[in-house]
PDB file of C-alpha atoms in Angstrom:
ATOM      1  CA  MET J   1    -124.663  -7.475  20.790  1.00  0.00           C
ATOM      2  CA  THR J   2    -121.086  -7.233  22.023  1.00  0.00           C
ATOM      3  CA  SER J   3    -118.460  -9.400  23.626  1.00  0.00           C
ATOM      4  CA  ARG J   4    -116.037  -8.584  26.404  1.00  0.00           C
ATOM      5  CA  LEU J   5    -112.368  -9.517  26.518  1.00  0.00           C
ATOM      6  CA  LEU J   6    -112.429 -11.485  29.744  1.00  0.00           C
ATOM      7  CA  GLN J   7    -109.102 -13.281  29.871  1.00  0.00           C
ATOM      8  CA  VAL J   8    -105.798 -13.751  28.151  1.00  0.00           C
ATOM      9  CA  THR J   9    -104.538 -17.339  28.258  1.00  0.00           C
ATOM     10  CA  VAL J  10    -100.854 -18.270  28.337  1.00  0.00           C
ATOM     11  CA  ASP J  11     -99.649 -21.811  27.659  1.00  0.00           C
ATOM     12  CA  CYS J  12     -96.689 -22.589  29.897  1.00  0.00           C
ATOM     13  CA  ARG J  13     -94.660 -25.330  31.573  1.00  0.00           C
ATOM     14  CA  ASN J  14     -95.091 -24.042  35.141  1.00  0.00           C
ATOM     15  CA  PRO J  15     -98.374 -22.145  35.687  1.00  0.00           C
ATOM     16  CA  HIS J  16     -97.686 -21.383  39.364  1.00  0.00           C
ATOM     17  CA  ARG J  17     -94.295 -19.816  38.679  1.00  0.00           C
ATOM     18  CA  LEU J  18     -95.544 -17.768  35.737  1.00  0.00           C
ATOM     19  CA  ALA J  19     -98.726 -16.691  37.547  1.00  0.00           C
ATOM     20  CA  GLY J  20     -96.579 -15.548  40.474  1.00  0.00           C
ATOM     21  CA  PHE J  21     -94.298 -13.571  38.168  1.00  0.00           C
ATOM     22  CA  TRP J  22     -97.159 -11.836  36.330  1.00  0.00           C
ATOM     23  CA  ALA J  23     -99.131 -11.220  39.531  1.00  0.00           C
ATOM     24  CA  ALA J  24     -96.087  -9.346  40.884  1.00  0.00           C
ATOM     25  CA  VAL J  25     -95.645  -7.432  37.600  1.00  0.00           C
ATOM     26  CA  LEU J  26     -99.299  -6.331  37.394  1.00  0.00           C
ATOM     27  CA  ASP J  27    -100.212  -6.134  41.099  1.00  0.00           C
ATOM     28  CA  TYR J  28    -102.801  -8.887  40.521  1.00  0.00           C
ATOM     29  CA  ARG J  29    -103.657 -11.799  42.789  1.00  0.00           C
ATOM     30  CA  VAL J  30    -104.470 -15.453  42.190  1.00  0.00           C
ATOM     31  CA  ILE J  31    -108.247 -15.764  41.905  1.00  0.00           C
ATOM     32  CA  GLU J  32    -108.370 -19.447  40.952  1.00  0.00           C
ATOM     33  CA  ASP J  33    -105.901 -22.316  41.207  1.00  0.00           C
ATOM     34  CA  LYS J  34    -106.786 -25.675  39.683  1.00  0.00           C
ATOM     35  CA  GLY J  35    -103.237 -27.041  39.748  1.00  0.00           C
ATOM     36  CA  ASP J  36    -102.607 -27.109  36.001  1.00  0.00           C
ATOM     37  CA  GLN J  37    -104.536 -23.834  35.544  1.00  0.00           C
ATOM     38  CA  VAL J  38    -103.881 -20.684  37.551  1.00  0.00           C
ATOM     39  CA  GLU J  39    -105.826 -17.471  36.957  1.00  0.00           C
ATOM     40  CA  ILE J  40    -104.781 -14.013  38.175  1.00  0.00           C
ATOM     41  CA  ALA J  41    -106.710 -10.745  38.155  1.00  0.00           C
ATOM     42  CA  SER J  42    -107.118  -7.376  39.805  1.00  0.00           C
ATOM     43  CA  TRP J  43    -110.819  -8.061  40.414  1.00  0.00           C
ATOM     44  CA  GLU J  44    -113.218 -10.948  40.921  1.00  0.00           C
ATOM     45  CA  PRO J  45    -115.192 -11.552  37.699  1.00  0.00           C
ATOM     46  CA  THR J  46    -118.923 -11.928  38.203  1.00  0.00           C
ATOM     47  CA  VAL J  47    -121.652 -12.055  35.585  1.00  0.00           C
ATOM     48  CA  GLU J  48    -122.949  -8.699  36.822  1.00  0.00           C
ATOM     49  CA  ALA J  49    -119.539  -7.015  36.655  1.00  0.00           C
ATOM     50  CA  VAL J  50    -118.782  -8.389  33.188  1.00  0.00           C
ATOM     51  CA  ARG J  51    -122.152  -7.221  31.855  1.00  0.00           C
ATOM     52  CA  ARG J  52    -121.882  -3.786  33.475  1.00  0.00           C
ATOM     53  CA  GLU J  53    -118.720  -2.496  31.776  1.00  0.00           C
ATOM     54  CA  PRO J  54    -115.381  -3.530  30.289  1.00  0.00           C
ATOM     55  CA  MET J  55    -112.874  -4.446  32.987  1.00  0.00           C
ATOM     56  CA  PRO J  56    -109.188  -5.414  32.884  1.00  0.00           C
ATOM     57  CA  SER J  57    -108.793  -8.932  31.548  1.00  0.00           C
ATOM     58  CA  THR J  58    -107.784 -11.773  33.792  1.00  0.00           C
ATOM     59  CA  VAL J  59    -104.742 -13.850  32.851  1.00  0.00           C
ATOM     60  CA  MET J  60    -104.942 -17.658  32.845  1.00  0.00           C
ATOM     61  CA  PHE J  61    -101.816 -19.819  32.838  1.00  0.00           C
ATOM     62  CA  ILE J  62    -102.335 -23.370  31.592  1.00  0.00           C
ATOM     63  CA  ARG J  63     -99.755 -26.162  31.800  1.00  0.00           C
ATOM     64  CA  VAL J  64     -98.723 -27.650  28.453  1.00  0.00           C
ATOM     65  CA  PRO J  65     -95.998 -30.249  27.808  1.00  0.00           C
ATOM     66  CA  GLU J  66     -94.031 -28.345  25.178  1.00  0.00           C
ATOM     67  CA  ASP J  67     -91.654 -25.385  25.544  1.00  0.00           C
ATOM     68  CA  LYS J  68     -92.070 -22.071  23.730  1.00  0.00           C
ATOM     69  CA  VAL J  69     -90.198 -22.279  20.432  1.00  0.00           C
ATOM     70  CA  THR J  70     -90.595 -19.062  18.415  1.00  0.00           C
ATOM     71  CA  LYS J  71     -91.270 -15.358  18.889  1.00  0.00           C
ATOM     72  CA  ASN J  72     -94.741 -14.577  20.207  1.00  0.00           C
ATOM     73  CA  ARG J  73     -97.380 -13.512  17.676  1.00  0.00           C
ATOM     74  CA  LEU J  74     -99.232 -11.736  20.474  1.00  0.00           C
ATOM     75  CA  HIS J  75     -97.547 -10.050  23.415  1.00  0.00           C
ATOM     76  CA  LEU J  76     -98.393  -7.890  26.404  1.00  0.00           C
ATOM     77  CA  ASP J  77     -97.300  -4.276  26.867  1.00  0.00           C
ATOM     78  CA  VAL J  78     -96.918  -2.906  30.387  1.00  0.00           C
ATOM     79  CA  MET J  79     -96.665   0.751  31.380  1.00  0.00           C
ATOM     80  CA  PRO J  80     -94.994   1.899  34.599  1.00  0.00           C
ATOM     81  CA  ILE J  81     -97.280   4.240  36.519  1.00  0.00           C
ATOM     82  CA  ASP J  82     -95.203   5.442  39.459  1.00  0.00           C
ATOM     83  CA  VAL J  83     -91.540   4.845  38.574  1.00  0.00           C
ATOM     84  CA  SER J  84     -89.364   5.506  35.543  1.00  0.00           C
ATOM     85  CA  GLN J  85     -89.160   3.019  32.685  1.00  0.00           C
ATOM     86  CA  ASP J  86     -85.578   2.144  33.677  1.00  0.00           C
ATOM     87  CA  GLU J  87     -86.576   1.532  37.305  1.00  0.00           C
ATOM     88  CA  GLU J  88     -89.450  -0.704  36.222  1.00  0.00           C
ATOM     89  CA  VAL J  89     -87.219  -2.673  33.848  1.00  0.00           C
ATOM     90  CA  GLU J  90     -84.797  -3.307  36.709  1.00  0.00           C
ATOM     91  CA  ARG J  91     -87.666  -4.370  39.021  1.00  0.00           C
ATOM     92  CA  LEU J  92     -88.966  -6.816  36.406  1.00  0.00           C
ATOM     93  CA  ILE J  93     -85.489  -8.243  35.834  1.00  0.00           C
ATOM     94  CA  GLY J  94     -85.293  -8.735  39.605  1.00  0.00           C
ATOM     95  CA  LEU J  95     -88.552 -10.703  39.431  1.00  0.00           C
ATOM     96  CA  GLY J  96     -87.106 -13.048  36.795  1.00  0.00           C
ATOM     97  CA  ALA J  97     -87.520 -11.275  33.442  1.00  0.00           C
ATOM     98  CA  GLY J  98     -84.654 -11.027  30.988  1.00  0.00           C
ATOM     99  CA  ARG J  99     -83.736  -8.588  28.238  1.00  0.00           C
ATOM    100  CA  VAL J 100     -84.249  -9.905  24.700  1.00  0.00           C
ATOM    101  CA  ASP J 101     -83.403  -8.699  21.231  1.00  0.00           C
ATOM    102  CA  ILE J 102     -86.020  -9.616  18.649  1.00  0.00           C
ATOM    103  CA  GLY J 103     -84.583  -7.240  16.077  1.00  0.00           C
ATOM    104  CA  GLN J 104     -86.459  -4.232  17.417  1.00  0.00           C
ATOM    105  CA  GLY J 105     -83.458  -1.899  17.204  1.00  0.00           C
ATOM    106  CA  ARG J 106     -83.430   1.236  19.350  1.00  0.00           C
ATOM    107  CA  GLN J 107     -86.996   2.073  20.367  1.00  0.00           C
ATOM    108  CA  SER J 108     -88.795   3.978  23.113  1.00  0.00           C
ATOM    109  CA  TRP J 109     -89.938   0.659  24.628  1.00  0.00           C
ATOM    110  CA  VAL J 110     -87.854  -2.123  26.169  1.00  0.00           C
ATOM    111  CA  VAL J 111     -88.404  -5.749  25.182  1.00  0.00           C
ATOM    112  CA  LEU J 112     -88.154  -8.301  27.982  1.00  0.00           C
ATOM    113  CA  ALA J 113     -89.091 -11.958  28.312  1.00  0.00           C
ATOM    114  CA  ASP J 114     -90.856 -13.549  31.273  1.00  0.00           C
ATOM    115  CA  PRO J 115     -89.284 -16.587  33.011  1.00  0.00           C
ATOM    116  CA  GLU J 116     -90.566 -18.915  30.250  1.00  0.00           C
ATOM    117  CA  GLY J 117     -89.387 -16.738  27.373  1.00  0.00           C
ATOM    118  CA  ASN J 118     -92.629 -14.938  26.462  1.00  0.00           C
ATOM    119  CA  GLU J 119     -91.728 -11.531  25.104  1.00  0.00           C
ATOM    120  CA  PHE J 120     -93.387  -8.383  26.437  1.00  0.00           C
ATOM    121  CA  CYS J 121     -92.693  -4.667  26.196  1.00  0.00           C
ATOM    122  CA  VAL J 122     -92.187  -2.060  28.878  1.00  0.00           C
ATOM    123  CA  LEU J 123     -93.537   1.219  27.520  1.00  0.00           C
ATOM    124  CA  ARG J 124     -92.722   4.748  28.601  1.00  0.00           C
ATOM    125  CA  SER J 125     -93.611   5.665  32.152  1.00  0.00           C
ATOM    126  CA  ILE J 126     -96.543   7.848  33.141  1.00  0.00           C
ATOM    127  CA  GLU J 127     -95.170   8.577  36.607  1.00  0.00           C
ATOM    128  CA  PRO J 128     -96.271  11.992  37.895  1.00  0.00           C
TER     129      PRO J 128
END
């Protein structure tokens, strides 16, 4: 018996705004919108597809009344595939991300925060 990682859920104040940001970052699309819950993915989950093989997780954004207060205990890492790390960082900042210092010092990755302050890392590029 096994389980599949199907979705990552993010509590947020504005699920539409955050879903739009992350859909642009990951080249995903909205697959379900229930107003206070917006789910994005690169594929349409079906029982057959989930059973067949592991697939990229979907991301669900759920409206909550409170703001983010402390550093994330879990964060996402993204890897540019066709541009340099610096170019991707600039693209993400243009989408609404901001640079943050969480005490990481000088590293090979860049720490950013999404429009609601959730930290994530931009790893080295694997552009050809």
